[in-house]
Amino acid sequence: MTATRLDGRRIAEQMKQALQQEAAALHPRPSLRVLYFDTKVSQLYWLVQQQTAAALDIDVGGGLSRSECLPSNATQPQVDEVIRRWNDDSAVHGIFVHQPLPPGVDPQRVSALIDPRKDVEGIHPQNSARRFFARARIGSCTALAVMRLIEETQEPVEGKEAVVVGHSEIVGRPVSMLLLDKLATTTVCHIGTRHLEDHIRRADLLVVAVGQPELIKGRWIKPGATVIDVGINVAGGRVVGDVEFDEATARAKFISPVPGGVGPVTVMMVMKNTIEAYKLQHQQPSHESS
Ligand code: NDP
């Protein structure tokens, strides 16, 4: 068997066309502010976000209220100040803070500080709580991207053995919630998991978000499985995922490549969430309302 590749770039292009129409109908135009850092990875991701926003006519800068770059050793007060300023600015509809954060900056504090109605990553505790009750208004952008790729297979999720590797707050946990919502029998593996291979071997649906190059061996993949690789790693001078791609392709039915799988869809989900955030703010003036 050779797996069908789940082409994230094509899916992102389809989403772009739909979002362009949606964004064009909104006045004033939606605005996203990105806090990024003076590191190679953050600068590169900012460039991609800028280009994507421009294609959708989503405003990411200009004037006093523009996206900002802080030094890679920025402090908590510096990060807090930028977020507070954007929270208070009614012309800003979406806020995205790049991770990894500088050393000493607390990710949980950052998630909780962002106005939940502007939280385009879906990481604020209020948005996480809503996801727990399957009532999310702004979903986790990476988890939604994973679900969009799974949808592309047109295979039912209900009743499948789903295994998620990684239990981070921004990827593993939200993905596992969304899989539960779809009635998959969901196992979450993490650093404390014994016999990881045994779990992988019985996964009909495997989502891996760890950040370790080719941690998951191709020979572990259940024949006919769907494999979604979220990991982005640089190894041997090239970008690879968390799954041994060629070996897994020989066993899976569907597989998402790295690069070109989850990544482009996630970037587009941030833009989609910006539009959702815009609509939310035009419906409810107070950011305390539930
Ligand atoms: P984190 O580092 O926050 O989380 C990694 C998770 O993997 C943790 O839950 C960790 O457990 C777990 N883990 C670490 N080692 C092992 C192991 N040997 N076996 C099983 N579990 C393990 O990373 P993120 O969730 O933020 O990101 C994961 C990967 O996805 C990264 O490569 C990142 O670059 C990529 N990413 C890609 C995106 C995209 O759009 N394509 C978006 C976001 C992330 P513990 O915490 O207990 O150590």
Short mmCIF file of N, CA and C in Angstrom, two decimals, residues 53-215:
data_model
loop_
_atom_site.label_atom_id
_atom_site.label_comp_id
_atom_site.label_asym_id
_atom_site.label_seq_id
_atom_site.Cartn_x
_atom_site.Cartn_y
_atom_site.Cartn_z
N ALA A 53 -2.09 36.84 5.43
CA ALA A 53 -3.03 37.90 5.81
C ALA A 53 -3.24 38.85 4.63
N ALA A 54 -2.15 39.19 3.95
CA ALA A 54 -2.26 40.13 2.82
C ALA A 54 -3.16 39.56 1.73
N ALA A 55 -3.05 38.24 1.50
CA ALA A 55 -3.87 37.61 0.45
C ALA A 55 -5.36 37.68 0.80
N LEU A 56 -5.65 37.81 2.09
CA LEU A 56 -7.06 37.85 2.53
C LEU A 56 -7.50 39.27 2.87
N ASP A 57 -6.59 40.22 2.68
CA ASP A 57 -6.86 41.61 3.03
C ASP A 57 -7.16 41.76 4.52
N ILE A 58 -6.49 40.93 5.33
CA ILE A 58 -6.57 41.10 6.78
C ILE A 58 -5.41 42.01 7.18
N ASP A 59 -5.73 43.03 7.96
CA ASP A 59 -4.73 44.05 8.31
C ASP A 59 -3.81 43.54 9.43
N VAL A 60 -2.50 43.55 9.19
CA VAL A 60 -1.58 43.11 10.25
C VAL A 60 -0.62 44.21 10.70
N GLY A 61 -0.84 45.43 10.22
CA GLY A 61 0.09 46.46 10.67
C GLY A 61 -0.26 47.82 10.14
N GLY A 62 0.68 48.73 10.32
CA GLY A 62 0.45 50.10 9.88
C GLY A 62 0.05 50.97 11.05
N GLY A 63 0.50 52.21 10.98
CA GLY A 63 0.14 53.16 12.03
C GLY A 63 0.72 52.79 13.38
N LEU A 64 0.10 53.29 14.42
CA LEU A 64 0.62 53.06 15.77
C LEU A 64 0.40 51.62 16.21
N SER A 65 -0.72 51.07 15.74
CA SER A 65 -1.10 49.75 16.21
C SER A 65 -0.63 48.70 15.21
N ARG A 66 0.62 48.31 15.28
CA ARG A 66 1.13 47.35 14.30
C ARG A 66 1.65 46.11 15.03
N SER A 67 1.83 45.03 14.26
CA SER A 67 2.44 43.84 14.83
C SER A 67 3.84 44.19 15.32
N GLU A 68 4.32 43.45 16.29
CA GLU A 68 5.60 43.85 16.90
C GLU A 68 6.57 42.71 17.06
N CYS A 69 7.85 43.05 16.96
CA CYS A 69 8.92 42.08 17.21
C CYS A 69 9.65 42.49 18.48
N LEU A 70 9.77 41.55 19.43
CA LEU A 70 10.53 41.81 20.65
C LEU A 70 11.83 40.99 20.61
N PRO A 71 12.84 41.40 21.35
CA PRO A 71 14.09 40.62 21.36
C PRO A 71 13.86 39.20 21.89
N SER A 72 14.76 38.30 21.52
CA SER A 72 14.59 36.89 21.93
C SER A 72 14.74 36.72 23.44
N ASN A 73 15.27 37.77 24.12
CA ASN A 73 15.37 37.71 25.58
C ASN A 73 14.37 38.66 26.24
N ALA A 74 13.26 38.93 25.58
CA ALA A 74 12.24 39.84 26.12
C ALA A 74 11.75 39.33 27.47
N THR A 75 11.30 40.27 28.30
CA THR A 75 10.86 39.91 29.65
C THR A 75 9.33 39.81 29.70
N GLN A 76 8.84 39.22 30.79
CA GLN A 76 7.39 39.11 30.98
C GLN A 76 6.70 40.49 30.92
N PRO A 77 7.23 41.52 31.64
CA PRO A 77 6.55 42.82 31.56
C PRO A 77 6.49 43.38 30.13
N GLN A 78 7.52 43.14 29.34
CA GLN A 78 7.50 43.64 27.95
C GLN A 78 6.39 42.96 27.15
N VAL A 79 6.30 41.63 27.32
CA VAL A 79 5.26 40.87 26.60
C VAL A 79 3.87 41.30 27.09
N ASP A 80 3.72 41.41 28.40
CA ASP A 80 2.43 41.80 28.98
C ASP A 80 1.97 43.16 28.45
N GLU A 81 2.92 44.07 28.35
CA GLU A 81 2.57 45.45 27.93
C GLU A 81 1.96 45.44 26.52
N VAL A 82 2.57 44.67 25.62
CA VAL A 82 2.07 44.63 24.24
C VAL A 82 0.66 44.02 24.22
N ILE A 83 0.49 42.92 24.92
CA ILE A 83 -0.82 42.25 24.92
C ILE A 83 -1.89 43.16 25.51
N ARG A 84 -1.60 43.80 26.62
CA ARG A 84 -2.58 44.71 27.26
C ARG A 84 -2.99 45.83 26.31
N ARG A 85 -1.98 46.37 25.62
CA ARG A 85 -2.26 47.48 24.69
C ARG A 85 -3.20 47.01 23.58
N TRP A 86 -2.96 45.81 23.05
CA TRP A 86 -3.83 45.31 21.98
C TRP A 86 -5.21 44.91 22.51
N ASN A 87 -5.24 44.40 23.74
CA ASN A 87 -6.54 44.07 24.35
C ASN A 87 -7.43 45.31 24.40
N ASP A 88 -6.79 46.46 24.74
CA ASP A 88 -7.55 47.69 24.95
C ASP A 88 -7.88 48.43 23.65
N ASP A 89 -7.31 47.97 22.56
CA ASP A 89 -7.50 48.67 21.28
C ASP A 89 -8.64 48.01 20.50
N SER A 90 -9.76 48.72 20.38
CA SER A 90 -10.93 48.11 19.74
C SER A 90 -10.71 47.90 18.24
N ALA A 91 -9.66 48.51 17.68
CA ALA A 91 -9.38 48.30 16.25
C ALA A 91 -8.61 46.99 16.01
N VAL A 92 -8.18 46.34 17.10
CA VAL A 92 -7.48 45.04 16.97
C VAL A 92 -8.48 43.92 17.25
N HIS A 93 -8.64 43.02 16.29
CA HIS A 93 -9.63 41.93 16.46
C HIS A 93 -9.01 40.61 16.88
N GLY A 94 -7.75 40.39 16.50
CA GLY A 94 -7.11 39.12 16.82
C GLY A 94 -5.69 39.33 17.32
N ILE A 95 -5.29 38.51 18.30
CA ILE A 95 -3.92 38.60 18.85
C ILE A 95 -3.29 37.20 18.79
N PHE A 96 -2.08 37.16 18.25
CA PHE A 96 -1.35 35.88 18.16
C PHE A 96 0.06 36.11 18.70
N VAL A 97 0.46 35.32 19.69
CA VAL A 97 1.81 35.45 20.26
C VAL A 97 2.61 34.20 19.88
N HIS A 98 3.75 34.43 19.23
CA HIS A 98 4.56 33.29 18.79
C HIS A 98 5.12 32.48 19.97
N GLN A 99 5.21 31.18 19.77
CA GLN A 99 5.90 30.28 20.71
C GLN A 99 7.02 29.59 19.94
N PRO A 100 8.12 29.17 20.53
CA PRO A 100 8.41 29.28 21.96
C PRO A 100 8.64 30.72 22.39
N LEU A 101 8.20 31.00 23.64
CA LEU A 101 8.39 32.33 24.22
C LEU A 101 9.82 32.45 24.73
N PRO A 102 10.29 33.69 24.92
CA PRO A 102 11.64 33.85 25.50
C PRO A 102 11.71 33.18 26.87
N PRO A 103 12.92 32.74 27.26
CA PRO A 103 13.07 32.10 28.57
C PRO A 103 12.57 33.03 29.68
N GLY A 104 11.82 32.48 30.62
CA GLY A 104 11.34 33.30 31.74
C GLY A 104 9.96 33.89 31.49
N VAL A 105 9.45 33.79 30.25
CA VAL A 105 8.09 34.28 29.99
C VAL A 105 7.14 33.08 30.10
N ASP A 106 6.13 33.23 30.95
CA ASP A 106 5.25 32.11 31.30
C ASP A 106 4.13 31.94 30.26
N PRO A 107 4.11 30.81 29.54
CA PRO A 107 3.09 30.64 28.49
C PRO A 107 1.66 30.66 29.03
N GLN A 108 1.46 30.12 30.24
CA GLN A 108 0.10 30.10 30.79
C GLN A 108 -0.38 31.51 31.13
N ARG A 109 0.56 32.33 31.62
CA ARG A 109 0.20 33.72 31.93
C ARG A 109 -0.16 34.46 30.63
N VAL A 110 0.62 34.20 29.58
CA VAL A 110 0.36 34.85 28.30
C VAL A 110 -1.01 34.44 27.77
N SER A 111 -1.31 33.13 27.80
CA SER A 111 -2.62 32.65 27.31
C SER A 111 -3.76 33.31 28.05
N ALA A 112 -3.58 33.46 29.38
CA ALA A 112 -4.67 33.99 30.20
C ALA A 112 -4.82 35.50 30.07
N LEU A 113 -3.75 36.16 29.61
CA LEU A 113 -3.78 37.62 29.52
C LEU A 113 -4.51 38.10 28.26
N ILE A 114 -4.45 37.30 27.20
CA ILE A 114 -5.07 37.72 25.93
C ILE A 114 -6.60 37.76 26.12
N ASP A 115 -7.22 38.83 25.67
CA ASP A 115 -8.68 38.91 25.69
C ASP A 115 -9.24 37.66 24.98
N PRO A 116 -10.07 36.86 25.65
CA PRO A 116 -10.52 35.60 25.04
C PRO A 116 -11.24 35.77 23.70
N ARG A 117 -11.81 36.97 23.50
CA ARG A 117 -12.50 37.20 22.21
C ARG A 117 -11.52 37.55 21.10
N LYS A 118 -10.25 37.81 21.48
CA LYS A 118 -9.22 38.12 20.47
C LYS A 118 -8.21 36.99 20.33
N ASP A 119 -8.46 35.90 21.05
CA ASP A 119 -7.50 34.79 21.17
C ASP A 119 -7.62 33.86 19.93
N VAL A 120 -6.92 34.23 18.86
CA VAL A 120 -7.09 33.49 17.60
C VAL A 120 -6.40 32.13 17.61
N GLU A 121 -5.66 31.82 18.68
CA GLU A 121 -5.07 30.49 18.81
C GLU A 121 -5.96 29.56 19.62
N GLY A 122 -6.97 30.13 20.25
CA GLY A 122 -7.89 29.32 21.08
C GLY A 122 -7.22 28.73 22.30
N ILE A 123 -6.34 29.53 22.96
CA ILE A 123 -5.58 29.00 24.10
C ILE A 123 -5.95 29.63 25.43
N HIS A 124 -6.79 30.66 25.41
CA HIS A 124 -7.21 31.28 26.68
C HIS A 124 -8.00 30.25 27.49
N PRO A 125 -7.84 30.24 28.84
CA PRO A 125 -8.56 29.26 29.66
C PRO A 125 -10.08 29.22 29.39
N GLN A 126 -10.65 30.38 29.10
CA GLN A 126 -12.10 30.40 28.80
C GLN A 126 -12.41 29.62 27.51
N ASN A 127 -11.55 29.79 26.51
CA ASN A 127 -11.76 29.06 25.25
C ASN A 127 -11.45 27.57 25.43
N SER A 128 -10.46 27.25 26.26
CA SER A 128 -10.15 25.84 26.54
C SER A 128 -11.33 25.19 27.27
N ALA A 129 -11.93 25.94 28.20
CA ALA A 129 -13.06 25.40 28.96
C ALA A 129 -14.25 25.15 28.03
N ARG A 130 -14.48 26.07 27.13
CA ARG A 130 -15.60 25.90 26.18
C ARG A 130 -15.37 24.66 25.30
N ARG A 131 -14.09 24.43 24.95
CA ARG A 131 -13.77 23.25 24.13
C ARG A 131 -14.09 21.98 24.92
N PHE A 132 -13.82 22.02 26.22
CA PHE A 132 -14.10 20.87 27.08
C PHE A 132 -15.58 20.48 27.00
N PHE A 133 -16.45 21.50 26.89
CA PHE A 133 -17.88 21.24 26.80
C PHE A 133 -18.39 21.23 25.35
N ALA A 134 -17.46 21.12 24.40
CA ALA A 134 -17.78 21.10 22.97
C ALA A 134 -18.58 22.33 22.56
N ARG A 135 -18.23 23.49 23.15
CA ARG A 135 -18.94 24.73 22.82
C ARG A 135 -17.97 25.83 22.42
N ALA A 136 -16.88 25.44 21.78
CA ALA A 136 -15.85 26.44 21.45
C ALA A 136 -16.37 27.44 20.43
N ARG A 137 -16.07 28.73 20.68
CA ARG A 137 -16.39 29.76 19.69
C ARG A 137 -15.14 30.03 18.86
N ILE A 138 -13.98 30.02 19.51
CA ILE A 138 -12.71 30.14 18.78
C ILE A 138 -11.89 28.91 19.13
N GLY A 139 -11.73 28.02 18.15
CA GLY A 139 -11.05 26.75 18.41
C GLY A 139 -9.54 26.90 18.32
N SER A 140 -8.83 25.87 18.79
CA SER A 140 -7.37 25.85 18.68
C SER A 140 -6.98 25.69 17.21
N CYS A 141 -6.18 26.63 16.70
CA CYS A 141 -5.93 26.66 15.25
C CYS A 141 -5.23 25.37 14.77
N THR A 142 -4.27 24.87 15.52
CA THR A 142 -3.56 23.66 15.05
C THR A 142 -4.48 22.44 15.14
N ALA A 143 -5.25 22.35 16.22
CA ALA A 143 -6.17 21.20 16.36
C ALA A 143 -7.22 21.22 15.25
N LEU A 144 -7.71 22.41 14.92
CA LEU A 144 -8.70 22.50 13.83
C LEU A 144 -8.06 22.10 12.50
N ALA A 145 -6.79 22.45 12.32
CA ALA A 145 -6.09 22.06 11.09
C ALA A 145 -5.97 20.54 10.99
N VAL A 146 -5.66 19.91 12.12
CA VAL A 146 -5.56 18.44 12.14
C VAL A 146 -6.92 17.83 11.75
N MET A 147 -8.00 18.37 12.32
CA MET A 147 -9.33 17.82 12.03
C MET A 147 -9.70 18.06 10.57
N ARG A 148 -9.25 19.19 10.01
CA ARG A 148 -9.55 19.47 8.59
C ARG A 148 -8.86 18.45 7.68
N LEU A 149 -7.63 18.07 8.05
CA LEU A 149 -6.91 17.06 7.25
C LEU A 149 -7.60 15.70 7.38
N ILE A 150 -8.07 15.39 8.58
CA ILE A 150 -8.77 14.11 8.79
C ILE A 150 -10.06 14.09 7.95
N GLU A 151 -10.74 15.23 7.94
CA GLU A 151 -11.98 15.35 7.16
C GLU A 151 -11.71 15.07 5.68
N GLU A 152 -10.54 15.46 5.23
CA GLU A 152 -10.16 15.29 3.82
C GLU A 152 -10.15 13.81 3.40
N THR A 153 -9.94 12.92 4.36
CA THR A 153 -9.90 11.48 4.03
C THR A 153 -11.29 10.95 3.71
N GLN A 154 -12.33 11.68 4.15
CA GLN A 154 -13.74 11.28 3.99
C GLN A 154 -14.03 9.93 4.64
N GLU A 155 -13.23 9.58 5.64
CA GLU A 155 -13.47 8.35 6.38
C GLU A 155 -14.13 8.69 7.71
N PRO A 156 -15.05 7.85 8.19
CA PRO A 156 -15.68 8.16 9.48
C PRO A 156 -14.67 8.11 10.62
N VAL A 157 -14.87 8.97 11.60
CA VAL A 157 -13.99 9.00 12.78
C VAL A 157 -14.62 8.20 13.91
N GLU A 158 -15.94 8.21 13.96
CA GLU A 158 -16.67 7.52 15.03
C GLU A 158 -16.24 6.06 15.14
N GLY A 159 -15.91 5.67 16.35
CA GLY A 159 -15.57 4.27 16.60
C GLY A 159 -14.13 3.89 16.30
N LYS A 160 -13.39 4.82 15.69
CA LYS A 160 -11.98 4.51 15.36
C LYS A 160 -11.12 4.54 16.62
N GLU A 161 -10.05 3.76 16.59
CA GLU A 161 -9.02 3.84 17.64
C GLU A 161 -8.11 5.00 17.28
N ALA A 162 -8.23 6.09 18.01
CA ALA A 162 -7.38 7.26 17.73
C ALA A 162 -6.29 7.35 18.79
N VAL A 163 -5.07 7.59 18.36
CA VAL A 163 -3.96 7.77 19.30
C VAL A 163 -3.32 9.12 19.02
N VAL A 164 -3.23 9.94 20.07
CA VAL A 164 -2.58 11.24 19.96
C VAL A 164 -1.27 11.15 20.75
N VAL A 165 -0.16 11.48 20.12
CA VAL A 165 1.12 11.47 20.85
C VAL A 165 1.53 12.91 21.11
N GLY A 166 1.68 13.25 22.40
CA GLY A 166 1.94 14.63 22.82
C GLY A 166 0.70 15.17 23.52
N HIS A 167 0.91 15.80 24.68
CA HIS A 167 -0.25 16.30 25.44
C HIS A 167 -0.10 17.79 25.76
N SER A 168 0.46 18.54 24.80
CA SER A 168 0.64 19.97 25.05
C SER A 168 -0.71 20.69 25.04
N GLU A 169 -0.71 21.87 25.68
CA GLU A 169 -1.96 22.63 25.76
C GLU A 169 -2.35 23.19 24.40
N ILE A 170 -1.37 23.43 23.52
CA ILE A 170 -1.76 24.04 22.24
C ILE A 170 -2.04 23.02 21.14
N VAL A 171 -1.57 21.77 21.28
CA VAL A 171 -1.85 20.79 20.22
C VAL A 171 -2.48 19.50 20.77
N GLY A 172 -1.73 18.73 21.52
CA GLY A 172 -2.18 17.38 21.90
C GLY A 172 -3.53 17.36 22.61
N ARG A 173 -3.67 18.20 23.64
CA ARG A 173 -4.93 18.18 24.41
C ARG A 173 -6.12 18.63 23.59
N PRO A 174 -6.03 19.78 22.89
CA PRO A 174 -7.21 20.16 22.08
C PRO A 174 -7.55 19.14 20.99
N VAL A 175 -6.54 18.54 20.36
CA VAL A 175 -6.84 17.53 19.33
C VAL A 175 -7.60 16.36 19.96
N SER A 176 -7.16 15.94 21.14
CA SER A 176 -7.82 14.77 21.75
C SER A 176 -9.27 15.09 22.10
N MET A 177 -9.54 16.33 22.50
CA MET A 177 -10.94 16.74 22.79
C MET A 177 -11.79 16.68 21.52
N LEU A 178 -11.23 17.19 20.42
CA LEU A 178 -12.01 17.21 19.17
C LEU A 178 -12.25 15.79 18.66
N LEU A 179 -11.29 14.90 18.88
CA LEU A 179 -11.49 13.50 18.46
C LEU A 179 -12.56 12.84 19.33
N LEU A 180 -12.55 13.17 20.63
CA LEU A 180 -13.61 12.64 21.51
C LEU A 180 -14.98 13.13 21.07
N ASP A 181 -15.04 14.42 20.68
CA ASP A 181 -16.32 14.98 20.20
C ASP A 181 -16.85 14.18 19.01
N LYS A 182 -15.92 13.65 18.22
CA LYS A 182 -16.32 12.87 17.02
C LYS A 182 -16.49 11.39 17.35
N LEU A 183 -16.44 11.05 18.63
CA LEU A 183 -16.66 9.69 19.12
C LEU A 183 -15.59 8.68 18.69
N ALA A 184 -14.36 9.18 18.56
CA ALA A 184 -13.24 8.25 18.41
C ALA A 184 -12.89 7.74 19.81
N THR A 185 -12.39 6.51 19.89
CA THR A 185 -11.89 5.99 21.16
C THR A 185 -10.45 6.49 21.27
N THR A 186 -10.26 7.49 22.13
CA THR A 186 -9.03 8.29 22.04
C THR A 186 -8.05 8.00 23.18
N THR A 187 -6.84 7.68 22.81
CA THR A 187 -5.75 7.48 23.78
C THR A 187 -4.74 8.61 23.61
N VAL A 188 -4.31 9.19 24.71
CA VAL A 188 -3.29 10.24 24.62
C VAL A 188 -1.98 9.71 25.20
N CYS A 189 -0.94 9.70 24.39
CA CYS A 189 0.37 9.23 24.85
C CYS A 189 1.27 10.44 25.11
N HIS A 190 2.21 10.28 26.00
CA HIS A 190 3.07 11.39 26.39
C HIS A 190 4.38 10.84 26.93
N ILE A 191 5.12 11.70 27.59
CA ILE A 191 6.45 11.33 28.05
C ILE A 191 6.40 10.17 29.05
N GLY A 192 5.28 10.03 29.76
CA GLY A 192 5.17 8.96 30.77
C GLY A 192 4.62 7.65 30.20
N THR A 193 4.32 7.62 28.92
CA THR A 193 3.71 6.42 28.32
C THR A 193 4.72 5.28 28.21
N ARG A 194 4.31 4.12 28.71
CA ARG A 194 5.17 2.94 28.53
C ARG A 194 4.74 2.25 27.24
N HIS A 195 5.65 1.64 26.57
CA HIS A 195 5.35 0.86 25.36
C HIS A 195 4.61 1.69 24.31
N LEU A 196 5.17 2.83 23.96
CA LEU A 196 4.56 3.71 22.95
C LEU A 196 4.24 2.93 21.68
N GLU A 197 5.17 2.09 21.29
CA GLU A 197 5.00 1.31 20.04
C GLU A 197 3.68 0.52 20.04
N ASP A 198 3.34 -0.07 21.19
CA ASP A 198 2.12 -0.89 21.25
C ASP A 198 0.87 -0.05 20.97
N HIS A 199 0.87 1.18 21.49
CA HIS A 199 -0.27 2.06 21.24
C HIS A 199 -0.35 2.44 19.76
N ILE A 200 0.81 2.76 19.18
CA ILE A 200 0.85 3.18 17.77
C ILE A 200 0.35 2.03 16.88
N ARG A 201 0.74 0.82 17.21
CA ARG A 201 0.42 -0.33 16.35
C ARG A 201 -1.09 -0.57 16.21
N ARG A 202 -1.88 -0.09 17.20
CA ARG A 202 -3.32 -0.34 17.07
C ARG A 202 -4.11 0.93 16.68
N ALA A 203 -3.38 1.98 16.27
CA ALA A 203 -4.07 3.24 15.93
C ALA A 203 -4.60 3.23 14.51
N ASP A 204 -5.93 3.40 14.39
CA ASP A 204 -6.52 3.62 13.05
C ASP A 204 -6.23 5.05 12.61
N LEU A 205 -6.17 5.91 13.63
CA LEU A 205 -6.00 7.34 13.39
C LEU A 205 -4.89 7.80 14.33
N LEU A 206 -3.78 8.25 13.75
CA LEU A 206 -2.63 8.62 14.58
C LEU A 206 -2.29 10.09 14.37
N VAL A 207 -2.24 10.84 15.46
CA VAL A 207 -1.85 12.25 15.40
C VAL A 207 -0.61 12.41 16.27
N VAL A 208 0.47 12.89 15.69
CA VAL A 208 1.72 13.00 16.45
C VAL A 208 2.15 14.46 16.54
N ALA A 209 2.31 14.97 17.77
CA ALA A 209 2.73 16.36 18.00
C ALA A 209 3.70 16.37 19.17
N VAL A 210 4.94 16.03 18.87
CA VAL A 210 5.96 15.91 19.91
C VAL A 210 7.11 16.90 19.68
N GLY A 211 7.62 16.94 18.45
CA GLY A 211 8.77 17.78 18.18
C GLY A 211 10.08 17.02 18.30
N GLN A 212 10.05 15.72 17.92
CA GLN A 212 11.28 14.92 17.88
C GLN A 212 11.35 14.23 16.53
N PRO A 213 12.42 14.51 15.78
CA PRO A 213 12.49 14.01 14.41
C PRO A 213 12.34 12.49 14.33
N GLU A 214 11.33 12.06 13.56
CA GLU A 214 11.12 10.64 13.23
C GLU A 214 11.08 9.74 14.46
N LEU A 215 10.48 10.26 15.52
CA LEU A 215 10.31 9.46 16.76
C LEU A 215 9.47 8.21 16.48
#
